[in-house]
Amino acid sequence: MNVTELFGSNVFNDEVMKNSLPKEVYKSLRKTVDEGVPLDTSIASAVAAAMKDWAVSKGATHYTHWFQPLTNLTAEKHDSFIEPDGDKVIMQLTGKSLIVGEPDASSFPSGGTRATYSARGYTAWDPTSPAFVKEGTLYIPTVFLSYTGETLDKKSPLLKSMTALDTQAKRLLKLFGIECKKVTTTVGPEQEYFLIDEEVYFKRKDLVLTGRTLFGAPPSRGQEMEDHYFGTLKTRVSEFMRDLDETLWTYGILAKTRHNEVAPAQHELAPIFTTANVSVDNNQLTMELMKKVAQKHGLVCLLHEKPFEGVNGSGKHNNWSLSTDTGLNLLEPSESPEKNPLFMLVLACVIAGVDKYQGVLRASVATAGNDHRLGADEAPPAIISVYLGDQLGALVDAIVLGGKYVPKKAVPGSIGVPESPIFPMDTTDRNRTSPFAFTGNKFEFRMLGSLASVADPNIVLNTVAAEMFSQAADALEGAKDFDKACAEYTKKLLTEHYKVVFNYDGYGPEWEPEAERRGLLNNKTTADAIPECFKNENVALFVRQGVYTEKEAIARANIQLENYNKTINIEALTMIEMAKREIYPAVNGYATELCDAICAKRAVSEKMIVSADVALAEKLSLLIDGLSASVEKLEKDLLEMPEELLPASKKMAHVIVPDMDAVRTIVDELERICSSEYWPYPTYYDIMYSVK
Ligand code: ADP
Ligand code: MG
């Protein structure tokens, strides 16, 4: 295999475009992609023809407008290239078909923006993300909107937020005498996932229907030995990873790092970062291909945020930064950040924005699945805070509190053995417990769940940064003594938002009360987090930056609540069915067998000791009774759901979820004492150690 030849072989990439498009057309398209110059639609026919020829040479017979509705998944509807030509057909893709499509929008979530009688929707080509051929179809990345112009997808607001950021960042740069054509957000999402054997998967209705286990006692060996992280890969896993990497490379996805994660059966894949929009598309494709490649290997890839209780769940660390087309990373502190006013101002703006809009940032990653992870052991708590590390932390402390900043010099590392190399060491340690950590020349937002779209938090981060940059530019444009004004403004922002900076252990018990004292939000459930999105000042932020209209902002929050309510409802119904139809009869069968054995033993001799049998049978009966009662309560509460989304979500979070926990506690207790011959499901041991 020749990786350099394989890479991007399914992508209509720059090289293919350069070779297949007329020179002027190529130049014009590049200007749109690189500099954000509006697309010249007169070039569409030429691009479409070249795209079609290339796709057909790759075996494609169809094309599709590929989009990202508000479901977290991607959507596609395939049309063939054929057009009648006498009694034959020709293969054709017109400029119009490349630029616009008209799928029926009525079956996609719209959060009430679309009246039921108006079903029409539009997809429009996004030339900034490359088209590709997959399984005989040409995929054209597109945005998706309603007949009345409301955006109905994740890509449109992401692109709008990138434009807002570009505009405002350029204003800021100009103040420092830096001219550039475009500032882009770069994103590198690290994707965590579980791999289990297909056979056990299909024996668990909960995994199939909800993506996670609703029951299951922890195995005797979980992650406490700390031996899975970075451990040697099992042959089947490494074959899967190899196959996956090769597949991803053909789609031009920069799959770079792969390793075992902390929990048994958990793994991670990290790509090299790229433009936010392309990164989002790539991650959607990565998740889809992970599932497909796993299937080829008789495996199932679980992307749920918390498939198993008691071991780590999966996240998607969102590495985020900003750079100019000239190669300047705005979050690069350089050797001496204290002498880098541009970096310090950008840093202060980001810190201030994250503090000011912490509620919407938290809400951007709120889902039923992620609620199980935030605040559990492995993930940061539901409180937003910023980690700066030793060096920047000390610098910010000095600015805010006064006092002297002593720059820390990087010391070369060595183990003191002459044969071993001397290596550069960092000035800052890693912090794994912060939700928003500065890591060298980027921020790593760690609250995102493994299943979610990467678009969600980046829409917020970009919008918030754009807002703070625009305020900074407003304040500093026309300043008489710019250097002085800039330093003062930076100090003001850092001082006002110092409360969000936390450089210590975010998992420690002291943090929650401390965060409360500081007045930071701690919205533990989706039902508590989403109301932030309805607040006037937060809606106004998106409207001001041109990312959402008021209607769109509200609709999206409603869709999130709706998803949350539906997810928990499905989980609860699945739980009830499993408990009533499978667990109850199984355990009853075992209890009956025990009682029969007691009778048989007694029949042989009155003196036969049966106390252990009796005790176990009694315990089983007691738990079965408890199970019945707890399931009944869950059923009853589900029947009494408020109609309105918000009250319903509160009830889901604060009544239904605790009800489900109560059912689960009893079932897990039953699993521990029920004979394995009777237990109806593969256990955690069977699942987590299913891949040999
Ligand atoms: P760490 O090990 O500290 O998390 P890495 O260099 O391994 O850092 O990067 C982790 C992820 O961050 C990778 O996906 C990488 O591509 C991404 N990344 C690195 N630099 C940037 C950047 N400037 N913008 C966005 N993502 C980045
Ligand atoms: Mg990382």
Tab-separated table of C-alpha atoms in Angstrom, residues 284-683:
chain	number	residue	atom	x	y	z
A	284	GLN	CA	-19.347	12.987	10.470
A	285	LEU	CA	-17.816	10.771	7.824
A	286	THR	CA	-15.390	9.263	10.341
A	287	MET	CA	-18.220	8.258	12.671
A	288	GLU	CA	-20.156	6.683	9.806
A	289	LEU	CA	-17.119	4.810	8.507
A	290	MET	CA	-16.144	3.615	11.981
A	291	LYS	CA	-19.481	1.831	12.143
A	292	LYS	CA	-19.235	0.422	8.645
A	293	VAL	CA	-15.649	-0.788	8.964
A	294	ALA	CA	-16.442	-2.345	12.337
A	295	GLN	CA	-19.269	-4.283	10.730
A	296	LYS	CA	-16.845	-5.718	8.177
A	297	HIS	CA	-14.810	-7.088	11.074
A	298	GLY	CA	-17.772	-8.599	12.922
A	299	LEU	CA	-17.588	-5.761	15.429
A	300	VAL	CA	-19.889	-2.966	16.555
A	301	CYS	CA	-18.551	0.519	17.190
A	302	LEU	CA	-20.371	2.251	20.055
A	303	LEU	CA	-20.286	6.034	19.840
A	304	HIS	CA	-22.611	6.683	22.781
A	305	GLU	CA	-21.218	8.965	25.498
A	306	LYS	CA	-21.804	6.441	28.247
A	307	PRO	CA	-22.360	2.905	27.003
A	308	PHE	CA	-21.369	1.344	30.353
A	309	GLU	CA	-21.893	2.414	33.938
A	310	GLY	CA	-18.859	2.382	36.192
A	311	VAL	CA	-16.178	2.826	33.535
A	312	ASN	CA	-15.215	5.877	31.508
A	313	GLY	CA	-17.546	7.203	28.870
A	314	SER	CA	-16.499	8.662	25.530
A	315	GLY	CA	-15.921	12.264	24.590
A	316	LYS	CA	-14.642	14.175	21.664
A	317	HIS	CA	-11.974	16.672	22.679
A	318	ASN	CA	-12.436	19.703	20.498
A	319	ASN	CA	-9.084	21.388	19.820
A	320	TRP	CA	-9.785	24.895	18.598
A	321	SER	CA	-7.603	27.684	17.319
A	322	LEU	CA	-7.564	30.613	14.883
A	323	SER	CA	-5.098	31.353	12.144
A	324	THR	CA	-4.600	33.716	9.245
A	325	ASP	CA	-4.065	32.684	5.638
A	326	THR	CA	-0.512	33.962	6.137
A	327	GLY	CA	0.099	31.281	8.753
A	328	LEU	CA	-0.167	33.289	11.963
A	329	ASN	CA	-1.847	31.358	14.788
A	330	LEU	CA	-3.611	33.932	16.972
A	331	LEU	CA	-3.333	31.639	19.979
A	332	GLU	CA	0.425	31.165	19.660
A	333	PRO	CA	1.929	32.760	22.795
A	334	SER	CA	5.473	32.861	21.312
A	335	GLU	CA	8.569	32.701	23.547
A	336	SER	CA	7.534	35.641	25.695
A	337	PRO	CA	3.759	36.058	25.858
A	338	GLU	CA	4.201	39.021	28.192
A	339	LYS	CA	5.747	40.903	25.268
A	340	ASN	CA	3.059	39.808	22.814
A	341	PRO	CA	0.102	42.206	23.218
A	342	LEU	CA	-1.866	40.711	20.317
A	343	PHE	CA	-1.775	37.254	21.861
A	344	MET	CA	-2.659	38.628	25.290
A	345	LEU	CA	-5.625	40.558	23.892
A	346	VAL	CA	-6.908	37.546	21.951
A	347	LEU	CA	-6.471	35.379	25.041
A	348	ALA	CA	-8.320	37.915	27.199
A	349	CYS	CA	-11.164	38.084	24.662
A	350	VAL	CA	-11.515	34.297	24.610
A	351	ILE	CA	-11.454	34.045	28.410
A	352	ALA	CA	-13.986	36.855	28.734
A	353	GLY	CA	-16.280	35.374	26.095
A	354	VAL	CA	-16.177	31.908	27.611
A	355	ASP	CA	-17.074	33.389	30.995
A	356	LYS	CA	-19.783	35.678	29.727
A	357	TYR	CA	-21.452	33.036	27.578
A	358	GLN	CA	-20.667	29.987	29.706
A	359	GLY	CA	-24.344	29.071	29.765
A	360	VAL	CA	-24.685	28.699	25.993
A	361	LEU	CA	-21.319	26.982	25.693
A	362	ARG	CA	-22.402	24.386	28.259
A	363	ALA	CA	-25.766	24.054	26.517
A	364	SER	CA	-24.072	23.440	23.164
A	365	VAL	CA	-22.935	20.027	24.390
A	366	ALA	CA	-26.052	19.132	26.365
A	367	THR	CA	-27.633	15.812	25.408
A	368	ALA	CA	-29.211	12.974	27.347
A	369	GLY	CA	-26.123	10.845	26.710
A	370	ASN	CA	-23.605	13.484	27.711
A	371	ASP	CA	-25.454	14.144	30.989
A	372	HIS	CA	-24.116	10.782	32.197
A	373	ARG	CA	-20.561	11.830	31.450
A	374	LEU	CA	-20.231	15.424	32.607
A	375	GLY	CA	-19.527	15.271	36.281
A	376	ALA	CA	-18.639	11.580	36.272
A	377	ASP	CA	-15.011	10.566	36.881
A	378	GLU	CA	-13.513	10.903	33.471
A	379	ALA	CA	-15.026	14.087	32.145
A	380	PRO	CA	-14.861	17.640	33.382
A	381	PRO	CA	-17.829	18.625	35.544
A	382	ALA	CA	-20.708	20.568	34.052
A	383	ILE	CA	-19.027	23.797	35.214
A	384	ILE	CA	-17.220	25.867	32.591
A	385	SER	CA	-13.769	27.055	33.642
A	386	VAL	CA	-10.545	27.916	31.835
A	387	TYR	CA	-7.158	26.336	32.509
A	388	LEU	CA	-4.117	28.349	31.484
A	389	GLY	CA	-1.218	26.324	32.848
A	390	ASP	CA	1.723	27.477	34.961
A	391	GLN	CA	3.240	30.003	32.604
A	392	LEU	CA	0.165	31.841	31.350
A	393	GLY	CA	-1.574	31.330	34.678
A	394	ALA	CA	1.241	33.176	36.442
A	395	LEU	CA	1.212	35.911	33.822
A	396	VAL	CA	-2.541	36.464	34.111
A	397	ASP	CA	-2.290	36.395	37.924
A	398	ALA	CA	0.371	39.100	37.749
A	399	ILE	CA	-1.749	41.263	35.448
A	400	VAL	CA	-4.897	40.936	37.523
A	401	LEU	CA	-3.504	40.825	41.055
A	402	GLY	CA	-0.422	42.939	40.491
A	403	GLY	CA	2.959	41.558	41.430
A	404	LYS	CA	5.883	40.500	39.375
A	405	TYR	CA	5.771	37.955	36.584
A	406	VAL	CA	8.871	35.808	36.385
A	407	PRO	CA	9.018	34.081	33.021
A	408	LYS	CA	9.616	30.360	33.224
A	409	LYS	CA	12.272	29.113	30.893
A	410	ALA	CA	11.901	25.771	29.167
A	411	VAL	CA	14.592	23.431	30.501
A	412	PRO	CA	15.854	20.649	28.245
A	413	GLY	CA	14.991	17.193	29.571
A	414	SER	CA	17.221	14.179	29.952
A	415	ILE	CA	17.251	11.004	32.037
A	416	GLY	CA	20.945	11.465	32.758
A	417	VAL	CA	22.151	8.541	30.686
A	418	PRO	CA	24.661	9.592	28.010
A	419	GLU	CA	23.175	7.372	25.304
A	420	SER	CA	19.725	8.816	25.772
A	421	PRO	CA	18.839	11.993	23.870
A	422	ILE	CA	18.326	15.419	25.387
A	423	PHE	CA	14.778	16.509	24.571
A	424	PRO	CA	12.813	19.756	24.810
A	425	MET	CA	10.411	19.917	27.771
A	426	ASP	CA	7.258	22.030	27.958
A	427	THR	CA	6.838	24.975	30.281
A	428	THR	CA	3.360	23.812	31.182
A	429	ASP	CA	1.969	20.489	32.385
A	430	ARG	CA	-1.143	18.942	30.878
A	431	ASN	CA	-4.350	19.345	32.740
A	432	ARG	CA	-6.897	16.655	32.021
A	433	THR	CA	-9.567	17.915	34.357
A	434	SER	CA	-10.405	21.274	32.835
A	435	PRO	CA	-13.294	21.668	30.390
A	436	PHE	CA	-11.460	24.396	28.492
A	437	ALA	CA	-7.716	24.024	28.666
A	438	PHE	CA	-5.032	26.029	26.943
A	439	THR	CA	-2.702	23.480	25.375
A	440	GLY	CA	0.228	25.250	23.782
A	441	ASN	CA	-1.273	27.156	20.851
A	442	LYS	CA	-4.933	26.135	20.992
A	443	PHE	CA	-7.747	25.573	23.432
A	444	GLU	CA	-9.073	22.105	24.042
A	445	PHE	CA	-12.786	22.050	24.844
A	446	ARG	CA	-13.377	18.710	26.513
A	447	MET	CA	-17.086	18.735	27.263
A	448	LEU	CA	-18.206	17.591	23.830
A	449	GLY	CA	-19.695	14.100	23.793
A	450	SER	CA	-18.517	11.374	21.435
A	451	LEU	CA	-21.774	11.126	19.505
A	452	ALA	CA	-22.431	14.829	18.959
A	453	SER	CA	-21.687	16.918	15.927
A	454	VAL	CA	-18.451	18.879	16.191
A	455	ALA	CA	-20.352	21.826	14.725
A	456	ASP	CA	-22.305	22.611	17.922
A	457	PRO	CA	-19.564	23.867	20.262
A	458	ASN	CA	-17.624	25.506	17.428
A	459	ILE	CA	-20.632	27.579	16.393
A	460	VAL	CA	-20.671	28.942	19.945
A	461	LEU	CA	-16.899	29.358	20.307
A	462	ASN	CA	-16.620	31.205	16.997
A	463	THR	CA	-19.609	33.430	17.701
A	464	VAL	CA	-18.428	34.283	21.191
A	465	ALA	CA	-14.900	35.057	19.954
A	466	ALA	CA	-16.326	37.206	17.140
A	467	GLU	CA	-18.440	39.119	19.665
A	468	MET	CA	-15.531	39.804	22.009
A	469	PHE	CA	-13.230	40.754	19.133
A	470	SER	CA	-15.826	43.168	17.835
A	471	GLN	CA	-16.180	44.778	21.284
A	472	ALA	CA	-12.395	45.041	21.564
A	473	ALA	CA	-12.124	46.590	18.110
A	474	ASP	CA	-14.902	49.066	18.977
A	475	ALA	CA	-13.061	50.052	22.130
A	476	LEU	CA	-9.604	50.342	20.597
A	477	GLU	CA	-10.202	51.717	17.121
A	478	GLY	CA	-9.214	55.382	17.241
A	479	ALA	CA	-7.340	55.078	20.547
A	480	LYS	CA	-4.730	57.821	20.872
A	481	ASP	CA	-2.090	55.729	22.596
A	482	PHE	CA	-2.913	52.293	21.198
A	483	ASP	CA	-0.328	50.309	23.190
A	484	LYS	CA	-1.512	51.749	26.457
A	485	ALA	CA	-5.198	51.389	25.598
A	486	CYS	CA	-4.674	47.798	24.506
A	487	ALA	CA	-2.854	46.852	27.718
A	488	GLU	CA	-5.568	48.502	29.791
A	489	TYR	CA	-8.372	46.822	27.865
A	490	THR	CA	-6.659	43.429	28.217
A	491	LYS	CA	-6.280	43.974	31.940
A	492	LYS	CA	-9.902	45.050	32.268
A	493	LEU	CA	-11.183	41.935	30.515
A	494	LEU	CA	-8.938	39.620	32.513
A	495	THR	CA	-9.923	41.263	35.773
A	496	GLU	CA	-13.648	41.187	35.065
A	497	HIS	CA	-13.563	37.546	34.039
A	498	TYR	CA	-10.835	36.240	36.336
A	499	LYS	CA	-13.443	34.108	38.115
A	500	VAL	CA	-13.587	31.649	35.225
A	501	VAL	CA	-9.858	30.903	35.404
A	502	PHE	CA	-9.143	27.777	37.419
A	503	ASN	CA	-5.725	26.169	37.215
A	504	TYR	CA	-6.244	23.301	39.638
A	505	ASP	CA	-7.974	19.922	39.836
A	506	GLY	CA	-11.397	20.243	38.231
A	507	TYR	CA	-12.398	16.765	39.463
A	508	GLY	CA	-11.633	17.475	43.117
A	509	PRO	CA	-14.442	17.794	45.678
A	510	GLU	CA	-13.426	21.378	46.515
A	511	TRP	CA	-14.162	22.682	43.039
A	512	GLU	CA	-17.960	22.536	43.022
A	513	PRO	CA	-18.466	24.667	46.146
A	514	GLU	CA	-15.647	26.981	45.067
A	515	ALA	CA	-17.251	27.425	41.624
A	516	GLU	CA	-20.540	28.209	43.302
A	517	ARG	CA	-18.857	30.883	45.436
A	518	ARG	CA	-17.425	32.370	42.251
A	519	GLY	CA	-20.888	32.475	40.730
A	520	LEU	CA	-20.173	30.031	37.901
A	521	LEU	CA	-23.052	28.042	36.449
A	522	ASN	CA	-23.326	24.333	37.157
A	523	ASN	CA	-26.139	23.011	34.981
A	524	LYS	CA	-25.899	19.290	35.442
A	525	THR	CA	-28.660	18.144	33.136
A	526	THR	CA	-29.775	19.108	29.655
A	527	ALA	CA	-33.107	20.224	31.072
A	528	ASP	CA	-31.264	22.715	33.288
A	529	ALA	CA	-28.725	23.770	30.655
A	530	ILE	CA	-30.964	24.546	27.666
A	531	PRO	CA	-33.031	27.362	29.245
A	532	GLU	CA	-29.851	29.489	28.970
A	533	CYS	CA	-30.426	29.468	25.203
A	534	PHE	CA	-33.784	31.212	25.589
A	535	LYS	CA	-32.326	34.159	27.524
A	536	ASN	CA	-32.537	37.457	25.669
A	537	GLU	CA	-28.860	38.346	25.986
A	538	ASN	CA	-27.840	34.977	24.586
A	539	VAL	CA	-30.272	35.058	21.675
A	540	ALA	CA	-29.096	38.615	20.963
A	541	LEU	CA	-25.482	37.428	20.733
A	542	PHE	CA	-26.270	35.098	17.816
A	543	VAL	CA	-28.489	37.643	16.115
A	544	ARG	CA	-25.840	40.374	16.400
A	545	GLN	CA	-23.164	38.176	14.888
A	546	GLY	CA	-25.466	37.056	12.059
A	547	VAL	CA	-25.324	33.403	13.037
A	548	TYR	CA	-28.992	32.790	13.884
A	549	THR	CA	-32.152	34.791	13.599
A	550	GLU	CA	-34.140	34.931	16.802
A	551	LYS	CA	-36.517	32.330	15.395
A	552	GLU	CA	-33.667	29.993	14.515
A	553	ALA	CA	-32.002	30.333	17.918
A	554	ILE	CA	-35.226	29.444	19.727
A	555	ALA	CA	-36.032	26.627	17.291
A	556	ARG	CA	-32.661	25.001	17.874
A	557	ALA	CA	-33.015	25.085	21.634
A	558	ASN	CA	-36.465	23.540	21.268
A	559	ILE	CA	-35.080	20.767	19.072
A	560	GLN	CA	-32.432	19.997	21.682
A	561	LEU	CA	-35.118	19.703	24.348
A	562	GLU	CA	-37.254	17.583	22.082
A	563	ASN	CA	-34.339	15.221	21.369
A	564	TYR	CA	-33.629	14.991	25.049
A	565	ASN	CA	-37.222	14.120	25.936
A	566	LYS	CA	-37.529	11.589	23.139
A	567	THR	CA	-34.242	9.907	24.012
A	568	ILE	CA	-35.172	9.418	27.644
A	569	ASN	CA	-38.643	8.264	26.685
A	570	ILE	CA	-37.185	5.577	24.395
A	571	GLU	CA	-34.757	4.515	27.112
A	572	ALA	CA	-37.517	4.280	29.687
A	573	LEU	CA	-39.772	2.237	27.398
A	574	THR	CA	-36.913	-0.108	26.515
A	575	MET	CA	-36.128	-0.506	30.182
A	576	ILE	CA	-39.729	-1.334	31.040
A	577	GLU	CA	-39.947	-3.896	28.281
A	578	MET	CA	-36.693	-5.593	29.260
A	579	ALA	CA	-37.604	-5.618	32.932
A	580	LYS	CA	-41.097	-6.979	32.463
A	581	ARG	CA	-40.680	-9.382	29.607
A	582	GLU	CA	-37.173	-10.686	30.122
A	583	ILE	CA	-35.666	-9.979	33.525
A	584	TYR	CA	-38.732	-10.627	35.666
A	585	PRO	CA	-39.548	-14.032	34.090
A	586	ALA	CA	-35.887	-15.096	34.111
A	587	VAL	CA	-35.343	-14.339	37.776
A	588	ASN	CA	-38.690	-15.835	38.684
A	589	GLY	CA	-37.657	-19.009	36.877
A	590	TYR	CA	-34.523	-19.184	38.950
A	591	ALA	CA	-36.413	-18.502	42.190
A	592	THR	CA	-38.873	-21.259	41.310
A	593	GLU	CA	-36.051	-23.694	40.626
A	594	LEU	CA	-34.593	-22.873	44.025
A	595	CYS	CA	-37.962	-23.423	45.722
A	596	ASP	CA	-38.373	-26.723	43.916
A	597	ALA	CA	-34.911	-27.735	45.123
A	598	ILE	CA	-35.831	-26.793	48.685
A	599	CYS	CA	-38.973	-28.943	48.505
A	600	ALA	CA	-37.039	-31.828	46.971
A	601	LYS	CA	-34.373	-31.642	49.671
A	602	ARG	CA	-37.012	-31.483	52.419
A	603	ALA	CA	-38.740	-34.515	50.930
A	604	VAL	CA	-35.549	-36.523	51.246
A	605	SER	CA	-35.025	-35.562	54.870
A	606	GLU	CA	-36.532	-33.048	57.281
A	607	LYS	CA	-33.026	-32.512	58.670
A	608	MET	CA	-31.492	-31.486	55.366
A	609	ILE	CA	-30.117	-27.939	55.793
A	610	VAL	CA	-31.749	-25.584	53.324
A	611	SER	CA	-31.207	-22.244	55.015
A	612	ALA	CA	-28.931	-20.814	52.308
A	613	ASP	CA	-31.422	-21.822	49.606
A	614	VAL	CA	-34.280	-20.320	51.558
A	615	ALA	CA	-32.375	-17.105	52.223
A	616	LEU	CA	-31.515	-16.722	48.533
A	617	ALA	CA	-35.058	-17.523	47.387
A	618	GLU	CA	-36.381	-14.968	49.860
A	619	LYS	CA	-33.941	-12.337	48.711
A	620	LEU	CA	-34.822	-12.982	45.075
A	621	SER	CA	-38.527	-12.711	45.836
A	622	LEU	CA	-38.029	-9.498	47.743
A	623	LEU	CA	-36.041	-7.949	44.896
A	624	ILE	CA	-38.548	-9.166	42.305
A	625	ASP	CA	-41.227	-7.403	44.295
A	626	GLY	CA	-39.141	-4.251	44.442
A	627	LEU	CA	-38.520	-4.484	40.715
A	628	SER	CA	-42.226	-4.694	40.036
A	629	ALA	CA	-42.952	-1.671	42.195
A	630	SER	CA	-40.165	0.449	40.681
A	631	VAL	CA	-41.202	-0.409	37.135
A	632	GLU	CA	-44.766	0.462	37.992
A	633	LYS	CA	-43.689	3.855	39.314
A	634	LEU	CA	-41.694	4.546	36.155
A	635	GLU	CA	-44.664	3.578	33.982
A	636	LYS	CA	-47.017	5.764	35.964
A	637	ASP	CA	-44.712	8.805	35.841
A	638	LEU	CA	-44.240	8.387	32.109
A	639	LEU	CA	-47.982	8.504	31.607
A	640	GLU	CA	-48.212	11.833	33.377
A	641	MET	CA	-45.903	13.851	31.139
A	642	PRO	CA	-46.509	17.594	30.717
A	643	GLU	CA	-47.241	18.600	27.118
A	644	GLU	CA	-44.844	21.543	26.973
A	645	LEU	CA	-41.225	20.810	26.106
A	646	LEU	CA	-39.509	22.553	28.999
A	647	PRO	CA	-41.633	21.222	31.871
A	648	ALA	CA	-41.491	17.791	30.225
A	649	SER	CA	-37.704	17.931	30.106
A	650	LYS	CA	-37.560	18.935	33.790
A	651	LYS	CA	-39.711	15.952	34.623
A	652	MET	CA	-37.495	13.707	32.514
A	653	ALA	CA	-34.378	14.945	34.309
A	654	HIS	CA	-35.690	15.034	37.841
A	655	VAL	CA	-38.309	12.260	37.961
A	656	ILE	CA	-37.909	9.790	35.100
A	657	VAL	CA	-34.107	9.507	35.229
A	658	PRO	CA	-34.147	8.875	39.014
A	659	ASP	CA	-36.987	6.353	38.468
A	660	MET	CA	-34.819	4.578	35.928
A	661	ASP	CA	-31.881	4.599	38.326
A	662	ALA	CA	-34.081	2.909	40.925
A	663	VAL	CA	-35.086	0.145	38.490
A	664	ARG	CA	-31.495	-0.304	37.459
A	665	THR	CA	-30.176	-0.609	41.019
A	666	ILE	CA	-32.528	-3.508	41.701
A	667	VAL	CA	-31.796	-5.246	38.406
A	668	ASP	CA	-28.041	-4.956	38.913
A	669	GLU	CA	-28.448	-6.425	42.392
A	670	LEU	CA	-30.464	-9.289	40.883
A	671	GLU	CA	-27.794	-9.871	38.259
A	672	ARG	CA	-25.215	-10.393	40.995
A	673	ILE	CA	-27.179	-13.188	42.648
A	674	CYS	CA	-29.059	-14.789	39.775
A	675	SER	CA	-27.644	-17.954	38.236
A	676	SER	CA	-25.843	-17.134	34.975
A	677	GLU	CA	-27.881	-19.882	33.287
A	678	TYR	CA	-31.030	-17.865	33.885
A	679	TRP	CA	-29.703	-14.355	33.257
A	680	PRO	CA	-31.138	-13.265	29.897
A	681	TYR	CA	-28.298	-11.011	28.684
A	682	PRO	CA	-24.562	-10.948	28.119
A	683	THR	CA	-23.047	-9.285	31.210
